[in-house]
Coordinates of C-alpha atoms in Angstrom, one line a residue:
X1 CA 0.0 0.0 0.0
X2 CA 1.1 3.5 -1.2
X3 CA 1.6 5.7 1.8
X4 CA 1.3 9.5 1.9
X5 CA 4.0 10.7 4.0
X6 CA 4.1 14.2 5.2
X7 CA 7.0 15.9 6.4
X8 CA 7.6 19.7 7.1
X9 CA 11.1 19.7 7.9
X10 CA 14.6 18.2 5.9
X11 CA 18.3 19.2 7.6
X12 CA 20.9 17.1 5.0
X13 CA 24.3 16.4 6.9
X14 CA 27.3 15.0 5.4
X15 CA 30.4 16.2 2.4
X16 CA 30.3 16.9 -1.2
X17 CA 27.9 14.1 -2.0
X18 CA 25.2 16.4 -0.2
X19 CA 26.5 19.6 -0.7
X20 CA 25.8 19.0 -4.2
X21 CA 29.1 18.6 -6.3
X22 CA 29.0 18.7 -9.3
X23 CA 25.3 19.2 -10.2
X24 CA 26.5 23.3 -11.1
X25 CA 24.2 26.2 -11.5
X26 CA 24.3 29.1 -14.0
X27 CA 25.3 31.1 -10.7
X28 CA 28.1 28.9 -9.8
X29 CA 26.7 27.4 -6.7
X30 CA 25.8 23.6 -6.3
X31 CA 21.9 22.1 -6.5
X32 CA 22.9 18.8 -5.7
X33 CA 20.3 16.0 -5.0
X34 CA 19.0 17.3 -1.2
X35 CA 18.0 20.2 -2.7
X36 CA 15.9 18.7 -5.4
X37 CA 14.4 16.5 -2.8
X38 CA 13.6 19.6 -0.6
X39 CA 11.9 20.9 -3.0
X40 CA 9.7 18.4 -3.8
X41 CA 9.1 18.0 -0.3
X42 CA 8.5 21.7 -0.2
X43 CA 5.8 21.4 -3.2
X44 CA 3.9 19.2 -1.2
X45 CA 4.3 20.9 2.2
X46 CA 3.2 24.8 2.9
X47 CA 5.8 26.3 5.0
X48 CA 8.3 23.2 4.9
X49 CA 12.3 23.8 6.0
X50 CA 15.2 22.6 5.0
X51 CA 18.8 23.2 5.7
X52 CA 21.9 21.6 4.6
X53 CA 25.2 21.9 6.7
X54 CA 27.2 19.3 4.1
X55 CA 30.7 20.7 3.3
X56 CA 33.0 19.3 0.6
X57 CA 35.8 17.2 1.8
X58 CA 34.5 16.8 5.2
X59 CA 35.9 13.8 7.0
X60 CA 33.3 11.7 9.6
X61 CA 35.6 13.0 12.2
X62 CA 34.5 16.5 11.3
X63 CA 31.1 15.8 10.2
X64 CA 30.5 14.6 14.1
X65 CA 32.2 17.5 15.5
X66 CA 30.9 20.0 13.4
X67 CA 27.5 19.1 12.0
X68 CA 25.8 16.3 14.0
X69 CA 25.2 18.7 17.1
X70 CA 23.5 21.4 14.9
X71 CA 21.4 19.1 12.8
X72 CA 20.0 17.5 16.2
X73 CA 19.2 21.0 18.0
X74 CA 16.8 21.3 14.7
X75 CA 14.7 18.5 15.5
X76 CA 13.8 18.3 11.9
X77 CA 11.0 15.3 10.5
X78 CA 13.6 14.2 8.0
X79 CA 18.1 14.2 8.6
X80 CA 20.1 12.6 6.1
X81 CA 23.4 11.2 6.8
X82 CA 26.0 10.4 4.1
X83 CA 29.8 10.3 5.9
X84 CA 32.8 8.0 6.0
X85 CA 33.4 7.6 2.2
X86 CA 35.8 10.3 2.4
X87 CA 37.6 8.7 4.9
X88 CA 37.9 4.8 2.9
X89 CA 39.2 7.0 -0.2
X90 CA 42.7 8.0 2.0
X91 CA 45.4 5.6 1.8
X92 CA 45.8 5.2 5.6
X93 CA 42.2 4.4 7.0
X94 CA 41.1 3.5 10.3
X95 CA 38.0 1.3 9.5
X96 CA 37.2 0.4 13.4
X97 CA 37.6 4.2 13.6
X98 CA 35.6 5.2 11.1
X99 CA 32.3 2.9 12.2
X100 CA 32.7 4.1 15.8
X101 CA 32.2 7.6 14.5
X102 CA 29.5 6.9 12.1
X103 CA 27.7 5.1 15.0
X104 CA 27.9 8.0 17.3
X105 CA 26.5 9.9 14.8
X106 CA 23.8 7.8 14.3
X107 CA 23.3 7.3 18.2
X108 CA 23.0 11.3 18.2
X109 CA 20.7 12.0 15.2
X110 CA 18.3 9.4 14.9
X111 CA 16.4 10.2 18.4
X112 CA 16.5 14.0 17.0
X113 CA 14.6 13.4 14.0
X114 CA 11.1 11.6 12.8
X115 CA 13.2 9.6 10.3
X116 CA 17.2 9.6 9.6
X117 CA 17.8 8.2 6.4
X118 CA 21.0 6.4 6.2
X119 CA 22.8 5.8 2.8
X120 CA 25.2 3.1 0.4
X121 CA 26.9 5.7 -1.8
X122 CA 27.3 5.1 -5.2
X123 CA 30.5 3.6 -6.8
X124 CA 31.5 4.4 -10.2
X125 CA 32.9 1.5 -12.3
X126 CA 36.5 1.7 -13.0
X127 CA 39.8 0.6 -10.9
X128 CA 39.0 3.7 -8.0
X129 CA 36.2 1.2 -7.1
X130 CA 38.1 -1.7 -7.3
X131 CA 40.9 -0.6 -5.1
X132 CA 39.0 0.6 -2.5
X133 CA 35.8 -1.2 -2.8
X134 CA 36.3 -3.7 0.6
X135 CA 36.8 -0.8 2.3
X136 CA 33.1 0.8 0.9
X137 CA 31.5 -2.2 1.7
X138 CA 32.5 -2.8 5.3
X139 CA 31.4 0.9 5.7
X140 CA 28.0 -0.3 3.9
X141 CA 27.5 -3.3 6.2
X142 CA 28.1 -0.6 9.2
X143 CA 25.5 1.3 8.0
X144 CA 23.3 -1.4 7.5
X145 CA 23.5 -2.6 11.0
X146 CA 23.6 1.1 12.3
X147 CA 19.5 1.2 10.5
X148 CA 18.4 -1.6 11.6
X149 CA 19.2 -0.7 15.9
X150 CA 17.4 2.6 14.9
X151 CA 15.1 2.3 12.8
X152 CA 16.7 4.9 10.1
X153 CA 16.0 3.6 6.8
X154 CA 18.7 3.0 3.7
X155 CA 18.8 4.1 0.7
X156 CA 20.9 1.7 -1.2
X157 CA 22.7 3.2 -4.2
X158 CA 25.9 0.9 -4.4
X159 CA 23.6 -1.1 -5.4
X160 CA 21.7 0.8 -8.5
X161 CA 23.1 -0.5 -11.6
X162 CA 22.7 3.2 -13.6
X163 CA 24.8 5.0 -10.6
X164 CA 28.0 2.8 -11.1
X165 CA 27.6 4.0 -15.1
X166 CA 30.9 6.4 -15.7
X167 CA 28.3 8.9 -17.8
X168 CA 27.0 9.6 -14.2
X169 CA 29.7 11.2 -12.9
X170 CA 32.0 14.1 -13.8
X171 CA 35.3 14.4 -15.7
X172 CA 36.4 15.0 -11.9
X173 CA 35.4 11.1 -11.7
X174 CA 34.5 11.2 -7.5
X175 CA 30.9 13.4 -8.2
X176 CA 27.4 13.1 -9.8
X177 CA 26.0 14.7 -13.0
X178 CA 23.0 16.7 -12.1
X179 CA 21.3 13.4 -14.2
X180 CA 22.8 11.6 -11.0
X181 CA 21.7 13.7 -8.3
X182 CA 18.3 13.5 -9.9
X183 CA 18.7 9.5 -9.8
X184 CA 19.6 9.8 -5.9
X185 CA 16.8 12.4 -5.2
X186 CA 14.2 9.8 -6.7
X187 CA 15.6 7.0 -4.6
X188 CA 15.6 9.0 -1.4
X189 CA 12.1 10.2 -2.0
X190 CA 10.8 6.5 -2.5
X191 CA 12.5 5.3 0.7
X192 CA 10.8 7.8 2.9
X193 CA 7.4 6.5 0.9
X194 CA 6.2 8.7 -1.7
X195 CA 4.9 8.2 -5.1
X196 CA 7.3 7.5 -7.9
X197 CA 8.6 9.8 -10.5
X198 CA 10.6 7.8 -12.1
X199 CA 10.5 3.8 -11.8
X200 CA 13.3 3.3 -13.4
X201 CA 15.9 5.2 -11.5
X202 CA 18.0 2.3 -11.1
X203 CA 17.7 0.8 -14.1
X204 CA 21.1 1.0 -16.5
X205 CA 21.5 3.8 -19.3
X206 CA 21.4 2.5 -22.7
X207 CA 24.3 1.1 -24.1
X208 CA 26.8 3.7 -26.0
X209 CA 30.0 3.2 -28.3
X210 CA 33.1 3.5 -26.3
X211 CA 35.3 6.2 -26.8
X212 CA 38.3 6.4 -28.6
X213 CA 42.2 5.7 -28.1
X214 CA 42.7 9.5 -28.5
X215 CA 39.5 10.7 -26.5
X216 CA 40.3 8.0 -23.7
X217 CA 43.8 9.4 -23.5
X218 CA 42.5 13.2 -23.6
X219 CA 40.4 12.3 -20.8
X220 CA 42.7 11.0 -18.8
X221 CA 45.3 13.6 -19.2
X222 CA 42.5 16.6 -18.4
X223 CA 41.4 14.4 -15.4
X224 CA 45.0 14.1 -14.1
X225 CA 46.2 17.8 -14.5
X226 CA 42.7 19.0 -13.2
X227 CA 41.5 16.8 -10.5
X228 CA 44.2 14.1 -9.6
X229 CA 47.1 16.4 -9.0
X230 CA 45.7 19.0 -6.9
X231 CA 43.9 16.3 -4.9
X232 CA 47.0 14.2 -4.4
X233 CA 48.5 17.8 -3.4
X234 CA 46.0 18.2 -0.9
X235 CA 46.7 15.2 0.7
X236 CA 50.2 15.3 1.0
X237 CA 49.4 19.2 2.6
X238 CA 46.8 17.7 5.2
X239 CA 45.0 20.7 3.3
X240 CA 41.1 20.0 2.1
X241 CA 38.3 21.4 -0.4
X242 CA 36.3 22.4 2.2
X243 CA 38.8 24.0 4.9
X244 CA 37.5 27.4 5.9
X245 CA 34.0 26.7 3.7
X246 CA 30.7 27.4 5.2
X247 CA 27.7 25.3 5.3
X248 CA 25.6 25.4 2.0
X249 CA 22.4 25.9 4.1
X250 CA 23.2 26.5 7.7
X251 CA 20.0 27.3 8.9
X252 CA 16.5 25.5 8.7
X253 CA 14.1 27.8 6.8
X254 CA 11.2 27.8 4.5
X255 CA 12.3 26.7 0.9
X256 CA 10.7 27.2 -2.4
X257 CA 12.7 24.6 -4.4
X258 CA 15.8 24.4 -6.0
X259 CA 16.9 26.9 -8.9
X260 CA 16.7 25.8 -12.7

């Protein structure tokens, strides 16, 4: 049975997956795929509120200590928590670590909130994934565990066939096409139990002729000079995307919907 779920409130916690990256506006700024769920939520809802506290680059270490407190004090219906991935991606990672911080987020948030909503990630196909993919998936088991002791729900996108596509994601190869955000938006509004948009979310894009030699290598050289390097270089600095960055939506306010 269809339910009709209503919920005035949304507060999205987590790092550049939430924040938005790299769904870009004409403006500049980020839509991402918690604001497009806001605003459907908002279309529904007279008066609804959302705010978004995600940061890019935010590790689950600093995702507890500086977003977990603020999204609880809201006392939203709806907090969504995507955090850790960040963390599997480094080449030293705590695992044991890692869960314990994700669970005493979890511990914090869910009796906050009418419904956390727990995520998978998505994993684009390629050697990225393969590398680091035990890591991902004793993170997902964490999660799933973390859901069922309270009652948050999952939305499983590690799982989705068209998420793992590389035409999802951007030359940066670690974020979303707004097509992907959309994709995530649609799967998180079915999991908190309202009425498809789009059945067929997970389903796989059609089929495409490969690039060639020369576009393959193109790609890769673009993706190395523009992404890999100064990521690598960040590393080695202890420096990060987000240091000094704001939240995209600190505060928990009426919204009318995401821009075009």
């Amino acid at each position: 049975m269809q339910t009709k779920p209503t919920h005035t409130s949304l507060v999205a916690v987590g790092d550049s997956f939430t924040e938005g990256m790299s769904d870009l506006l004409s403006d500049g700024s980020y839509r991402g795929w918690a604001d497009v769920l806001a605003g459907r939520m908002a279309a529904r809802t007279p008066g609804f509120r959302y705010a978004n506290l995600a940061v890019r680059g935010k590790l689950i270490r600093q995702i507890v200590d500086e977003q977990v407190d603020l999204a609880a004090a809201m006392q939203p219906d709806v907090i969504t928590l995507v955090g850790g991935l960040n963390d599997t991606l480094r080449p030293k990672c705590d695992m044991d670590r890692v869960k314990a911080l994700l669970t005493e987020a979890v511990e914090r948030l869910a009796p906050a909130c009418k419904q956390l909503v727990l995520m998978r990630s998505p994993g684009r196909q390629g050697p990225v994934l393969e590398r680091f993919r035990p890591r991902m998936e004793e993170l997902f088991a964490c999660v799933d565990g973390l859901a069922e002791r309270h009652g948050a729900v999952v939305v499983d996108l590690y799982g989705a066939p068209s998420l793992a596509d590389p035409r999802m994601w951007d030359v940066d190869r670690l974020h979303l096409t707004a097509e992907g955000h959309r994709r995530v938006a649609e799967a998180v509004w079915q999991t908190l139990g309202y009425e498809a948009e789009d059945t067929e979310w997970r389903t796989p894009l059609p089929p495409s002729a490969p690039p060639n030699w020369v576009a393959r290598r193109t790609a890769d050289v673009r993706f190395t000079r523009q992404h890999l390097l100064p990521w690598i270089g960040r590393r080695l600095t202890g420096r990060s995307s987000g240091d000094g960055r704001p939240a995209k939506r600190p505060e928990l306010l009426p919204y009318e919907g995401p821009a075009a």
